[in-house]
Coordinates of N, CA and C in Angstrom, one line a residue:
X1073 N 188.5 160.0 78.0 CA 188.0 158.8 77.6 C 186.5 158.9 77.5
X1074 N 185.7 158.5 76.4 CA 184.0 158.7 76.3 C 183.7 157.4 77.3
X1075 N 182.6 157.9 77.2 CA 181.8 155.9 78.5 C 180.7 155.5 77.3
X1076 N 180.5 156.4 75.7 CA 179.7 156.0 75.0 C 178.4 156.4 74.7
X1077 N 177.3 155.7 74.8 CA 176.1 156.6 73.9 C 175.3 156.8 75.8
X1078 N 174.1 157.2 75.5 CA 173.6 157.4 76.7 C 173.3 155.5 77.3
X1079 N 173.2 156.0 78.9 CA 173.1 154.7 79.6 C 171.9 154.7 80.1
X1080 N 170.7 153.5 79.9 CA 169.3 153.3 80.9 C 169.6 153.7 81.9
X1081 N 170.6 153.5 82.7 CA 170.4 153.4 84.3 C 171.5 155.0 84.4
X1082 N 170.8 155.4 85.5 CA 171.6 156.7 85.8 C 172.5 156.3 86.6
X1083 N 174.1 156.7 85.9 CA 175.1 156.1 87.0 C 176.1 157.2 86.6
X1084 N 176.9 157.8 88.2 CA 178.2 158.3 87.8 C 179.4 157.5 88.0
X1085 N 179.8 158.0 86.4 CA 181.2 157.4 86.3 C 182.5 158.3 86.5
X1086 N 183.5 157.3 87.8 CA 184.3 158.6 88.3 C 185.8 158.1 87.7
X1087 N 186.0 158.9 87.5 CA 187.6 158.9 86.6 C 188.7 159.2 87.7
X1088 N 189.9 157.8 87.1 CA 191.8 157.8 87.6 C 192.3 157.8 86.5
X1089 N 193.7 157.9 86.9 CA 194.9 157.3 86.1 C 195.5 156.9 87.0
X1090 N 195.5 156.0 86.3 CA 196.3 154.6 87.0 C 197.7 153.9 86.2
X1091 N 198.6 153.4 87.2 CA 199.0 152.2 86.5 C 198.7 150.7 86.1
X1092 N 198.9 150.5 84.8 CA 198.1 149.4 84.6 C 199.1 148.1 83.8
X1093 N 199.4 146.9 84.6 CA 199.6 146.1 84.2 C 198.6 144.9 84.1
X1094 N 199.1 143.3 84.0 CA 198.5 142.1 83.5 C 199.0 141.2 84.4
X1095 N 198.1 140.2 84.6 CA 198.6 138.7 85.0 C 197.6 138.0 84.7
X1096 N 198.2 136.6 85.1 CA 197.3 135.6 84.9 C 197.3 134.5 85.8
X1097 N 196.3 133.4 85.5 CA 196.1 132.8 86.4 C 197.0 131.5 86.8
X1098 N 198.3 131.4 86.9 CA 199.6 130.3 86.9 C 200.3 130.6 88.1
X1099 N 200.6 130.1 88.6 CA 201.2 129.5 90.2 C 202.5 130.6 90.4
X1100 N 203.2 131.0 89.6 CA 204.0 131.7 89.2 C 203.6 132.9 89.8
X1101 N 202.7 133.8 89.1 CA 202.3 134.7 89.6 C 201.1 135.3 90.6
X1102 N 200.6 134.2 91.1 CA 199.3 134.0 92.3 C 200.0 133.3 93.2
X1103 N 198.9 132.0 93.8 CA 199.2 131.3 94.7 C 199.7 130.2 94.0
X1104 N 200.3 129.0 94.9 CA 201.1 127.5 94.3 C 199.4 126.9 94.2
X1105 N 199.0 127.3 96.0 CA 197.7 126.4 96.4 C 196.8 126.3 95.1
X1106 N 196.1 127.5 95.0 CA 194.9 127.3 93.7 C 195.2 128.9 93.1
X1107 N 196.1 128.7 92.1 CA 196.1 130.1 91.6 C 194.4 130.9 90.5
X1108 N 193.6 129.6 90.5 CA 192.4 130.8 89.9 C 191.5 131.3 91.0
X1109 N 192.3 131.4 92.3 CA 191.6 132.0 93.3 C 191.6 133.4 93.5
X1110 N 190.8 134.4 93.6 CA 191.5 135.6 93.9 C 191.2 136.2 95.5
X1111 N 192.1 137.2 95.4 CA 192.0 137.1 97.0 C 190.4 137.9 98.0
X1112 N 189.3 138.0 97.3 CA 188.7 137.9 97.6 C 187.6 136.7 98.0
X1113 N 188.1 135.8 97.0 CA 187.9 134.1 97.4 C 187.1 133.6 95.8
X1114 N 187.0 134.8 94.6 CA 186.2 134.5 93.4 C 187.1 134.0 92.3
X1115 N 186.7 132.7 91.7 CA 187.5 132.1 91.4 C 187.4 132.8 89.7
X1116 N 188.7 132.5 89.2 CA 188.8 133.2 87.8 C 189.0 132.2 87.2
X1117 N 188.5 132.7 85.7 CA 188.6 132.0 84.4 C 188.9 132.4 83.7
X1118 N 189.6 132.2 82.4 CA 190.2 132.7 81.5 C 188.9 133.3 80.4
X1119 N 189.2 134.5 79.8 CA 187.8 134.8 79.4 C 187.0 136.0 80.6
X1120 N 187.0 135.7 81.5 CA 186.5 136.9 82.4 C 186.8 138.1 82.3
X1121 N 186.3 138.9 82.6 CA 187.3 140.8 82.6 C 186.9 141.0 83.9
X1122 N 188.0 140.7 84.9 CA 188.7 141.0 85.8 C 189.6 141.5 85.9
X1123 N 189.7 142.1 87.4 CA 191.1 143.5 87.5 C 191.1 143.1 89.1
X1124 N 192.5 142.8 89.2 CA 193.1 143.0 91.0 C 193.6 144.7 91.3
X1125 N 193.5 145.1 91.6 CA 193.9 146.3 92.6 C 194.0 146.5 93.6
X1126 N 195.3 148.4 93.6 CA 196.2 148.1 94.9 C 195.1 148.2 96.1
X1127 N 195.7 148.2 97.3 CA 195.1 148.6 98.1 C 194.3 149.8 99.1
X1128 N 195.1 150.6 97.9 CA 194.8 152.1 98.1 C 193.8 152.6 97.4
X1129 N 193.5 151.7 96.0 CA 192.5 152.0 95.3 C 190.9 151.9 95.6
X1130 N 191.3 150.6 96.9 CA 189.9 150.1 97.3 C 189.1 151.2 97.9
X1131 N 189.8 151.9 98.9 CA 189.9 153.5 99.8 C 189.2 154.4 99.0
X1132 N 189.2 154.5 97.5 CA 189.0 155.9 96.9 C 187.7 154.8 96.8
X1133 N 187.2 153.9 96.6 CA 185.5 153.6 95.9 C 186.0 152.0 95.0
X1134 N 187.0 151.5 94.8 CA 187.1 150.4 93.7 C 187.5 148.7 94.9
X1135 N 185.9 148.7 95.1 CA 186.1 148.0 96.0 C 185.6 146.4 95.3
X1136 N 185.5 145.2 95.8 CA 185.1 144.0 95.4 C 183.8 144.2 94.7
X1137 N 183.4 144.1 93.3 CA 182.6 144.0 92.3 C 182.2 145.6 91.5
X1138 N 183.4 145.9 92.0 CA 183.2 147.6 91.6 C 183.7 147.6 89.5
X1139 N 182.3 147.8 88.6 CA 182.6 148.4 87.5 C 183.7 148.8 86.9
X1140 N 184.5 148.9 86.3 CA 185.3 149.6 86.2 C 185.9 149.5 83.8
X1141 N 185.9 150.4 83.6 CA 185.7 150.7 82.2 C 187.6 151.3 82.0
X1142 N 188.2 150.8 80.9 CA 189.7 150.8 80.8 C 189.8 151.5 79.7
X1143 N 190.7 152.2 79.8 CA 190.8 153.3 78.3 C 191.8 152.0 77.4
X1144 N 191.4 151.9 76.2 CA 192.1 151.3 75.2 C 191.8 149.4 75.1
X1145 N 190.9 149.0 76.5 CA 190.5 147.8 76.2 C 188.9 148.0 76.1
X1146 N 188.1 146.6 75.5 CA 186.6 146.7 75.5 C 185.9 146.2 76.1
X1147 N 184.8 146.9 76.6 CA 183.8 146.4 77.5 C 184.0 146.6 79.0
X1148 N 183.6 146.0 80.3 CA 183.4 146.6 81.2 C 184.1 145.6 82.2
X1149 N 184.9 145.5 82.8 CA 186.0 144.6 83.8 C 185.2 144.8 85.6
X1150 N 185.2 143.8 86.0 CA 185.0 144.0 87.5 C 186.1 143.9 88.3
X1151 N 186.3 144.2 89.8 CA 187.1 144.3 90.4 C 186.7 143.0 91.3
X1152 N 188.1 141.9 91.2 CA 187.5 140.8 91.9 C 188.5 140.3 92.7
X1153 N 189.6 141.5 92.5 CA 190.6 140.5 93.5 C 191.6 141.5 93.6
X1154 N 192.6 141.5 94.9 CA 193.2 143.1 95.2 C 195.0 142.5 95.4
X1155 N 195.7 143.4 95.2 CA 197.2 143.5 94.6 C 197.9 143.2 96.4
X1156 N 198.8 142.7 96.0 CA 199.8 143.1 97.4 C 200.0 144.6 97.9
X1157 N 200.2 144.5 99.4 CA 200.2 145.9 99.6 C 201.2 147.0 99.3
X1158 N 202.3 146.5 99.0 CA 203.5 147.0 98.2 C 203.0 148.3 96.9
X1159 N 201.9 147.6 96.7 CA 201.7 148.4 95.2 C 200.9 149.6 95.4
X1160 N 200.8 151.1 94.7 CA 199.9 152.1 94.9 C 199.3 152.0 93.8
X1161 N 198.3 153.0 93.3 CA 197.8 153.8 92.2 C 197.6 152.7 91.2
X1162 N 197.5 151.5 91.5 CA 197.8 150.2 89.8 C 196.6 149.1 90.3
X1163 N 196.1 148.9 88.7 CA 195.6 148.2 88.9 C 195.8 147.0 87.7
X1164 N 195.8 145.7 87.8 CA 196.5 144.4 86.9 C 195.0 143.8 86.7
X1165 N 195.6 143.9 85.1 CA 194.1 143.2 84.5 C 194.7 141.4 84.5
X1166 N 193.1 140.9 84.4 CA 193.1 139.3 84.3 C 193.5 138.9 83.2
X1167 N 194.3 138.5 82.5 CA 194.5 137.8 80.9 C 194.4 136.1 81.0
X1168 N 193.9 135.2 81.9 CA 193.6 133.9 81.9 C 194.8 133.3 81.8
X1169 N 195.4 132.2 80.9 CA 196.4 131.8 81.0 C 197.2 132.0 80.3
X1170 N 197.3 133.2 79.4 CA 198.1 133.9 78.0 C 198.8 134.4 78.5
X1171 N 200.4 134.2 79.1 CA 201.2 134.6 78.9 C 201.8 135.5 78.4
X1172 N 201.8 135.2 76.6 CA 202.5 136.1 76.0 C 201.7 137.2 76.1
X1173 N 200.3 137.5 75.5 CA 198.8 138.7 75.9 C 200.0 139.6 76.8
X1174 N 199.6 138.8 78.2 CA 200.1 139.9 79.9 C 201.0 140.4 79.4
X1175 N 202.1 139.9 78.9 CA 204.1 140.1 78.4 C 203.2 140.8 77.2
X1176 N 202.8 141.3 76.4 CA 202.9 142.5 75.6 C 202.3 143.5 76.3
X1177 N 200.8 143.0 76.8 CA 200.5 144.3 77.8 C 201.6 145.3 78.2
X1178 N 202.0 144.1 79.0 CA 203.3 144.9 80.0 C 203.2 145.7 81.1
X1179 N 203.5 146.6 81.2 CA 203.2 147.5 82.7 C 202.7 149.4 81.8
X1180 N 201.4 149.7 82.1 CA 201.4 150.7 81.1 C 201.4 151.9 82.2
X1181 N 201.5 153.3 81.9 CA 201.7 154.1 83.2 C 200.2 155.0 82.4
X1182 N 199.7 156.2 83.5 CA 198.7 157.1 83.3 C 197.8 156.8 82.1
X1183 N 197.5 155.3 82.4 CA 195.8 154.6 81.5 C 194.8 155.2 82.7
X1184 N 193.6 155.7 81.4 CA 192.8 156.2 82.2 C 191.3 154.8 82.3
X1185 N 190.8 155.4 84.0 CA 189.5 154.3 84.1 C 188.4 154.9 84.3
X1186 N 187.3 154.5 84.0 CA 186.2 155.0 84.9 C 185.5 154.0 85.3
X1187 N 185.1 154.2 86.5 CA 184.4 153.3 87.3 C 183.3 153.3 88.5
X1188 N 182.3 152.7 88.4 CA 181.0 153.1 89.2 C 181.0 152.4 90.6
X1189 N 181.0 153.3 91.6 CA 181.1 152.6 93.3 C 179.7 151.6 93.1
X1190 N 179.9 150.5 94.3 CA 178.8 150.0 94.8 C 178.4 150.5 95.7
X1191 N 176.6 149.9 95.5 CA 175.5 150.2 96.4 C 176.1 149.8 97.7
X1192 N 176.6 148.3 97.5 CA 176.6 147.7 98.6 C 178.0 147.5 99.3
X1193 N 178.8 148.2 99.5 CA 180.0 148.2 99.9 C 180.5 147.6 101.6

């Protein structure tokens, strides 16, 4: 996966393969309480590029506001909210309230990411 032309700021970008599915923000698949919550307490909106991830992923560097760049989608997604503990190696993108979007997504296996740790962890 390229990260593109050269970048102002000197940053390394560190590379996974991941699994990668979708959700969105409906009662169904979050909370009943306030499902544009995420569980770091940052509330989502449709339109955002946001990513929950497992809990295993936070351990390697993809922790709360961590960069993160997705092979096959555009632009640059943050990390704002983290998966049940159940899950390894995956990380679920935000699709707002599009339904059908997540349902074609679907669940994709060895999508690659790259993604830049925080200063401030």
């Amino acid at each position: 996966m390229s990260c593109g032309g050269a970048n102002a700021e000197s940053v390394e970008w560190k590379t996974l393969s991941v699994a990668a599915s979708a959700y969105n923000s409906v009662a169904a698949q979050t909370t009943k309480h306030d499902p544009s919550v995420a569980a770091w307490g940052d509330v989502l909106k449709p339109g955002m590029r946001a990513i929950a991830v497992s809990r295993d992923l936070i351990k390697k560097g993809l922790t709360h506001g961590t960069r993160v760049k997705i092979e096959g989608l555009p632009g640059i997604y943050v990390v704002r909210d983290k998966m049940a503990a159940r899950w390894t190696n995956k990380i679920d993108i935000y699709m707002g309230q599009d339904i059908s979007k997540a349902r074609d997504w679907g669940i994709q296996h060895d999508i690659h990411i790259l993604y830049v740790e925080n200063d401030n962890s």
